[in-house]
Short mmCIF file of C-alpha atoms in Angstrom, two decimals:
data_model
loop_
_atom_site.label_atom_id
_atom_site.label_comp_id
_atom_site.label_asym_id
_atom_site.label_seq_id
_atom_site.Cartn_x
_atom_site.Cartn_y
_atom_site.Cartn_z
CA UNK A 1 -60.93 -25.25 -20.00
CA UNK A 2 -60.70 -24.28 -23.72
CA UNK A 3 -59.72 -20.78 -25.15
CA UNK A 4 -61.54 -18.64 -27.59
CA UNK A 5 -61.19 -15.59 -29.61
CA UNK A 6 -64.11 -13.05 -28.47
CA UNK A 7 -65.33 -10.64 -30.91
CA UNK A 8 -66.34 -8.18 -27.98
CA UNK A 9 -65.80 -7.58 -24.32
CA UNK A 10 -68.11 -5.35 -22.92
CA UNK A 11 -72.23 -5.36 -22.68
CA UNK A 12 -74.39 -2.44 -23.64
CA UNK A 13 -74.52 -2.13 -19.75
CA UNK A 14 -70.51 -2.34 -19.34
CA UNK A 15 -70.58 -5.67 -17.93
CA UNK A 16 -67.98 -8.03 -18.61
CA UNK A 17 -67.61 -11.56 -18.50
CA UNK A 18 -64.05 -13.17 -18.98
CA UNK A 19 -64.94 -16.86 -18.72
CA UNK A 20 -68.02 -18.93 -20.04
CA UNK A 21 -68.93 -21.52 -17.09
CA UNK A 22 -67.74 -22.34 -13.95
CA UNK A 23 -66.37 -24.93 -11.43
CA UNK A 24 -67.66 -23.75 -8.39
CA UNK A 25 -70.21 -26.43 -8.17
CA UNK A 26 -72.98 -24.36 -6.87
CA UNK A 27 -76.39 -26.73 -7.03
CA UNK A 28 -78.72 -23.88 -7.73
CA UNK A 29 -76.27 -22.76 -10.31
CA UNK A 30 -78.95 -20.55 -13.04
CA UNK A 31 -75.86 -19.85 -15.78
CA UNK A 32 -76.55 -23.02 -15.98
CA UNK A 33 -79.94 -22.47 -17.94
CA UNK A 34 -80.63 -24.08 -21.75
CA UNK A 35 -81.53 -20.80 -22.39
CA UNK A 36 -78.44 -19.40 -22.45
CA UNK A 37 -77.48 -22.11 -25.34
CA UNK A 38 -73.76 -23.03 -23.95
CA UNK A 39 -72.53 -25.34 -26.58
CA UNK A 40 -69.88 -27.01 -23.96
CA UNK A 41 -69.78 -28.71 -20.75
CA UNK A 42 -70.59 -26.39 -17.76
CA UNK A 43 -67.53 -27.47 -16.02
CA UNK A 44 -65.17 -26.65 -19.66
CA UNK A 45 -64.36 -23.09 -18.88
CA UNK A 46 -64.06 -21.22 -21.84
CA UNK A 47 -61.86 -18.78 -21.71
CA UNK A 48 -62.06 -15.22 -23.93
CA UNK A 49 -58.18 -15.43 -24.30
CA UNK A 50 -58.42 -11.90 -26.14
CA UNK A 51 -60.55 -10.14 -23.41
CA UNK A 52 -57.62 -7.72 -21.99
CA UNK A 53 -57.06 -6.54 -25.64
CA UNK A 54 -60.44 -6.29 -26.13
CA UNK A 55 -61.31 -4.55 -23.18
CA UNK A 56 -58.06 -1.66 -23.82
CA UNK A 57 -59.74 -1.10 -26.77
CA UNK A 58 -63.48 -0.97 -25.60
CA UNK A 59 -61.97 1.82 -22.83
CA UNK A 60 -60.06 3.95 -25.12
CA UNK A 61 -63.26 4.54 -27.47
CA UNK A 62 -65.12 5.34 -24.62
CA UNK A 63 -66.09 9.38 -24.54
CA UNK A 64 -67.54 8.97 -21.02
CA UNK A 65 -65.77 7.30 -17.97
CA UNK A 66 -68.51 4.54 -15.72
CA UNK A 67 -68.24 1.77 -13.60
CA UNK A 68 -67.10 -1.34 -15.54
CA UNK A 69 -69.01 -4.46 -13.71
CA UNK A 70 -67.76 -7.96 -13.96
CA UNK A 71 -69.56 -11.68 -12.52
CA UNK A 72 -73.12 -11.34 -13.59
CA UNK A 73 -72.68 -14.92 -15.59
CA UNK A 74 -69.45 -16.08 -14.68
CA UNK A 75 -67.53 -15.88 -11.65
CA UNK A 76 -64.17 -14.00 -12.72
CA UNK A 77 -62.71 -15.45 -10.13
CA UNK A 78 -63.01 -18.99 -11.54
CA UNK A 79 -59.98 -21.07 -9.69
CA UNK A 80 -58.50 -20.98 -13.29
CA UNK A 81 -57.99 -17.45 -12.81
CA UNK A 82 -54.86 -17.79 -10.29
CA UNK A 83 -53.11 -19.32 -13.45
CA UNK A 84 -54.37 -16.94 -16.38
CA UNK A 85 -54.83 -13.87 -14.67
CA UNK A 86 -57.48 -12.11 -17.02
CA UNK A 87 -59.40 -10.58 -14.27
CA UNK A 88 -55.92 -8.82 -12.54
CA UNK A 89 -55.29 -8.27 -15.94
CA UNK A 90 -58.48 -6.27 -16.71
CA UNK A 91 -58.71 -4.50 -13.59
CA UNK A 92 -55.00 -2.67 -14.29
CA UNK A 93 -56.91 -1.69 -17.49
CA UNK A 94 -59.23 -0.21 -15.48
CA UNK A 95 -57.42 1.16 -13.08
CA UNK A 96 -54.77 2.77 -15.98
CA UNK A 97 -57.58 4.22 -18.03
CA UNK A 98 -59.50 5.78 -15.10
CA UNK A 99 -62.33 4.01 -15.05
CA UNK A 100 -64.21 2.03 -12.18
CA UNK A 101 -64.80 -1.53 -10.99
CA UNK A 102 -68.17 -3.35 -9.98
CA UNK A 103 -66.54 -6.93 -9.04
CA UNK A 104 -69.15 -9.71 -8.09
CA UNK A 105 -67.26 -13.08 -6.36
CA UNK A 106 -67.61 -15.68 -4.16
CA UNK A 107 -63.80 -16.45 -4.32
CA UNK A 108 -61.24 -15.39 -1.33
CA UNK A 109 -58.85 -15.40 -4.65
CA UNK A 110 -60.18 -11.80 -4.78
CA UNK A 111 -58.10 -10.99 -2.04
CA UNK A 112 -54.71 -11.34 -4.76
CA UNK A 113 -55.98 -8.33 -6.33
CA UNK A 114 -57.01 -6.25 -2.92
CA UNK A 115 -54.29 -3.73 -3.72
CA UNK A 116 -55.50 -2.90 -7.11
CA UNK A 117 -58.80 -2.86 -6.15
CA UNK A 118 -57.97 -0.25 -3.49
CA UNK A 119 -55.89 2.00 -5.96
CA UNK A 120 -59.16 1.96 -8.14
CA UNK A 121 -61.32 3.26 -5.39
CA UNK A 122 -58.69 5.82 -4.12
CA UNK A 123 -58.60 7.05 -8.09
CA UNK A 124 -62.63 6.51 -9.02
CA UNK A 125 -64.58 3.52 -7.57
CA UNK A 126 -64.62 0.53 -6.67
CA UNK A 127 -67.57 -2.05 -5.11
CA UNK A 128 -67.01 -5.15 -4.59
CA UNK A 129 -69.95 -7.76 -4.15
CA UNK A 130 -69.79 -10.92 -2.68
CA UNK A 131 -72.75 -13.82 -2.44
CA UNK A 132 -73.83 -14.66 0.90
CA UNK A 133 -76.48 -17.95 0.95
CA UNK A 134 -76.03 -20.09 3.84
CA UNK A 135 -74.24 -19.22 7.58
CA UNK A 136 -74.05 -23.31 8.27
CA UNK A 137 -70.88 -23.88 6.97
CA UNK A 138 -71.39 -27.88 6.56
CA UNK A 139 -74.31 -27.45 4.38
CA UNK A 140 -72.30 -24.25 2.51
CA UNK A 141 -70.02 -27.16 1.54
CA UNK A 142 -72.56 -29.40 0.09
CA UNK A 143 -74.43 -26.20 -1.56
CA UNK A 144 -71.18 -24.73 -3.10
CA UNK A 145 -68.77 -27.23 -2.54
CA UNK A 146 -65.90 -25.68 -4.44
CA UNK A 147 -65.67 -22.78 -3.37
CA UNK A 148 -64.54 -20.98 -0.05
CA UNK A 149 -67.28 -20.76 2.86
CA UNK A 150 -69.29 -18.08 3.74
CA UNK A 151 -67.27 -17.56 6.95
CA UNK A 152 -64.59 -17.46 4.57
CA UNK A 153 -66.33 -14.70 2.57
CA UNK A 154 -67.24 -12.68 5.30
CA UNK A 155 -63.64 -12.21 6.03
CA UNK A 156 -62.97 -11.05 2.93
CA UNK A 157 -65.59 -9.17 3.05
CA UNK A 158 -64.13 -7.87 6.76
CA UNK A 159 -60.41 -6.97 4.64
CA UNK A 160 -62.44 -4.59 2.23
CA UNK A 161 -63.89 -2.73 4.80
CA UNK A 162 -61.00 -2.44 6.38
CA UNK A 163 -59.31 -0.98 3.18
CA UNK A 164 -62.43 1.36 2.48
CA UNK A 165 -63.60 -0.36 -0.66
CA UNK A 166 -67.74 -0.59 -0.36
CA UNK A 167 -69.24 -4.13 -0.24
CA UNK A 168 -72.35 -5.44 -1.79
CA UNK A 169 -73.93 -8.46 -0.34
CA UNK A 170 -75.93 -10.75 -2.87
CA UNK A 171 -78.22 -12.57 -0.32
CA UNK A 172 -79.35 -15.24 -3.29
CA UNK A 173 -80.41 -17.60 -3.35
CA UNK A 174 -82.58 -18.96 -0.71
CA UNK A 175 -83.48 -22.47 -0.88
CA UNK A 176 -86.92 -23.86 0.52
CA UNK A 177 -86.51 -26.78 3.03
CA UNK A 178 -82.80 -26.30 2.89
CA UNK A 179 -82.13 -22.78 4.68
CA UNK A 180 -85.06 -20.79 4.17
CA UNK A 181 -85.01 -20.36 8.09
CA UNK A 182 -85.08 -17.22 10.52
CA UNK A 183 -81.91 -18.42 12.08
CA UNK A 184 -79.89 -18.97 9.09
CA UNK A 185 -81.26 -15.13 7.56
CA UNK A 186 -80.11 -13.54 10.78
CA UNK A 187 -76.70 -15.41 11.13
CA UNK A 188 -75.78 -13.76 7.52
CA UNK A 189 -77.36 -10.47 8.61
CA UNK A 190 -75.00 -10.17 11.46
CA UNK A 191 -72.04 -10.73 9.03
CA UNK A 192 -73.34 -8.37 6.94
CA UNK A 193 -73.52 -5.88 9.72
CA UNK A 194 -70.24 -6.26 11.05
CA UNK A 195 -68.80 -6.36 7.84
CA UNK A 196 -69.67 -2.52 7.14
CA UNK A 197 -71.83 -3.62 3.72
CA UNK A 198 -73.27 -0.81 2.06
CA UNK A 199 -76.12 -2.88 0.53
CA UNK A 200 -77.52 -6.19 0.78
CA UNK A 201 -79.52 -7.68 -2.21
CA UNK A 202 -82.13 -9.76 -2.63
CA UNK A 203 -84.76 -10.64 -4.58
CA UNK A 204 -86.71 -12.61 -2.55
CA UNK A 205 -86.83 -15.71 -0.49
CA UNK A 206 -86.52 -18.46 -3.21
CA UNK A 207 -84.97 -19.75 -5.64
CA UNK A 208 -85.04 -19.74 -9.42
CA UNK A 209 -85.36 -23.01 -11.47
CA UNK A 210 -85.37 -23.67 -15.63
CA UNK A 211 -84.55 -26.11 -17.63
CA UNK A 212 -80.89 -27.43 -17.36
CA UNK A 213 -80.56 -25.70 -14.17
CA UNK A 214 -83.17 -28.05 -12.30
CA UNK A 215 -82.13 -31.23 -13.48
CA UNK A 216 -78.95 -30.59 -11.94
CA UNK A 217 -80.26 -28.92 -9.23
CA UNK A 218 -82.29 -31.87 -8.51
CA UNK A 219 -79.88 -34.37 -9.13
CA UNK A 220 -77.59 -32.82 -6.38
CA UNK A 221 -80.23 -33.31 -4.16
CA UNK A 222 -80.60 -36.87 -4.69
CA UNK A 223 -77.47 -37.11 -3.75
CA UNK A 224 -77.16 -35.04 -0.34
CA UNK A 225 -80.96 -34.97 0.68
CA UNK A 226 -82.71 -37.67 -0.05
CA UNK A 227 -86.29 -37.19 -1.14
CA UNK A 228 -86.60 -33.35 -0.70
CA UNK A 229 -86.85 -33.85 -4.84
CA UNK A 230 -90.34 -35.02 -4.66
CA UNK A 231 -91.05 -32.36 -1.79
CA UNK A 232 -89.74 -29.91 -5.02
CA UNK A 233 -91.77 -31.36 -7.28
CA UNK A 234 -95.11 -31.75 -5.36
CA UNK A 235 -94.65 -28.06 -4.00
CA UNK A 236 -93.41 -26.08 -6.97
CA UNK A 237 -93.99 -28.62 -10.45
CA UNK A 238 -92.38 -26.77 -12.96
CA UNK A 239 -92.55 -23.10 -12.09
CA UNK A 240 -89.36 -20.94 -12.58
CA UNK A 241 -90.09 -19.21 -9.09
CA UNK A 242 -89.69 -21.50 -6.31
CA UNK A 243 -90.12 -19.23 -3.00
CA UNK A 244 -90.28 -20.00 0.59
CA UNK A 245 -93.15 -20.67 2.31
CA UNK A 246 -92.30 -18.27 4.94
CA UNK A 247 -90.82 -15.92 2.45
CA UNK A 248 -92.90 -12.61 3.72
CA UNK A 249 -91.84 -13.24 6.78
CA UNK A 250 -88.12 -13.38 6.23
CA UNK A 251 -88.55 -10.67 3.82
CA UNK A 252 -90.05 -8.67 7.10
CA UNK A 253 -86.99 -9.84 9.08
CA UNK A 254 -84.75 -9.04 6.02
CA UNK A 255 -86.24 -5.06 5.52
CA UNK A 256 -86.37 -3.86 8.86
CA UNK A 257 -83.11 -5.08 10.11
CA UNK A 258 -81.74 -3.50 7.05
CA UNK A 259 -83.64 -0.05 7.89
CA UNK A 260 -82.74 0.00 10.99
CA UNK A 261 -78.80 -0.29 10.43
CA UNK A 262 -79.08 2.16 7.25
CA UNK A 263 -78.06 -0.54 4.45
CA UNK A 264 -79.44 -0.14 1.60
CA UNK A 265 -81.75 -2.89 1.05
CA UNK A 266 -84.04 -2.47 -2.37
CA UNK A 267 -83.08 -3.76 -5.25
CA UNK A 268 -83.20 -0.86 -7.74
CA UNK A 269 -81.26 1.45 -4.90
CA UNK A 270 -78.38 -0.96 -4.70
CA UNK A 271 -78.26 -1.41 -8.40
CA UNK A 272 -78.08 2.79 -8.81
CA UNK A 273 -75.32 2.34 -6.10
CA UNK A 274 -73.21 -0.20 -7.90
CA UNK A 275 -73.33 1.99 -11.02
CA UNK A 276 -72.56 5.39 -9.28
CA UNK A 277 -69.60 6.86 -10.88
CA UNK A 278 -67.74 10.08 -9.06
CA UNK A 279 -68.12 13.22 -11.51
CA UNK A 280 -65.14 14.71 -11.53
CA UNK A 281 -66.67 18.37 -12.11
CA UNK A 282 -68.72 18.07 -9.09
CA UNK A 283 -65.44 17.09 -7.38
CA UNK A 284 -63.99 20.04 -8.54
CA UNK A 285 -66.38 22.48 -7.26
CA UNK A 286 -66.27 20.71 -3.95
CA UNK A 287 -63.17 22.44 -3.60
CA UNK A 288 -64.25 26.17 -3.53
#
């Protein structure tokens, strides 16, 4: 990891991100992208050492309280964080100046901070999101090898619910030929379910692939899957969108198990939900 001075914290959007890169190892891993012109190794975190100042600052100009999100581009729960602490350091920001949280992981370190994260929601809001890709937990390990399981997640996932904070499932991606299958949809479904989510996302059944993200993306699978590169390549040649070729049926599976346990399940309705921010006048006249 390396440190660096940020000149700003906080998106036009009120996103966040605390670190640049990642070491979860992920093989589909889009931040990876040229596009997004990282001028360091993937792997060489960079850390925005100035980000809880930053953010203090961002939140006291602020005329209008909202939900402050965080993991679009960079997991903020990097395994770096259990030594630095910027994330737990944000979130009592947060939590002091009255604002809310929109945290997206797929650490168990999340779990350090469950007590904040509760006194955010019992003050405001909180959501927490976690990404959900693949219930075989031998091939989770070679698809995101440094990072907990998905049975794992799904417990965390299980200790939210059972403090009250609202979960988000990212259901992203899905790769062809690797678990683009009815069986391994349903198996996350059910974990989902029993979890309490509110919402599950997704975008579709595929996955996304650029330049810098596919040649590692297809590197890794030299390495664990033998020539499924070439299936890639004849299949998809260079197109960004890579979906499944039973993608409308999984995306059949995927909306009407959805509808019929009332999570929300389309994409612009989740992203509404993670933004939702209590009005406090409204709250008020609840009263009389």
């Amino acid at each position: 990891m390396h440190f660096v001075r940020a000149k700003g914290i906080l998106s036009a959007k009120n996103g966040m991100n605390l670190y640049r890169g990642c070491t979860h190892g992920c093989i589909y891993c889009d931040s990876r992208s040229d596009c997004y012109q990282m001028d360091h190794a993937f792997e060489d975190v960079e850390v925005k050492a100035n980000a809880p100042a930053l953010l203090e600052q961002a939140l006291r100009r602020k005329r209008k309280k909202c939900m402050i999100g965080t993991g679009a581009m960079s997991d903020p729960y990097n395994p770096i964080e259990a030594e630095l602490g910027l994330t737990g350091a944000c979130l009592e920001l947060i939590e002091r100046y009255g604002f809310g949280a929109a945290v997206l992981t797929k650490s168990d370190l999340i779990l350090r901070d469950i007590d904040l994260l509760e006194r955010i929601h019992r003050k405001t809001r909180c959501v927490v999101q976690m990404t959900l890709t693949t219930f075989d937990e031998s091939l989770c390990r070679i698809v995101e090898p440094n990072v907990c399981t998905t049975r794992r997640r799904y417990e965390v996932l299980k200790a939210m619910q059972a403090r009250g904070i609202p979960t988000v499932v990212w259901l992203s991606p899905i790769l062809p030929f690797l678990n683009d299958t009815e069986e391994n949809l349903r198996g996350i479904l059910d974990l989902c379910f029993d979890a309490g989510v509110s919402g599950i996302l997704c975008f579709g059944m595929g996955v996304t692939l650029r330049a810098g993200d596919r040649e590692y993306f297809y590197a890794a699978l030299d390495r664990h899957f033998p020539g499924l590169r070439r299936q890639y390549e004849h299949t998809f040649g260079n197109a960004y969108v890579c979906d499944s070729s039973d993608s409308g049926k999984l995306m059949e599976i995927f909306h009407t198990e959805c509808a019929a346990r009332g999570v929300l399940h389309d994409v612009d309705g989740i992203f509404r939900f993670l933004d939702e921010f209590p009005d406090p006048a409204a709250d008020q006249l609840s009263l009389f």
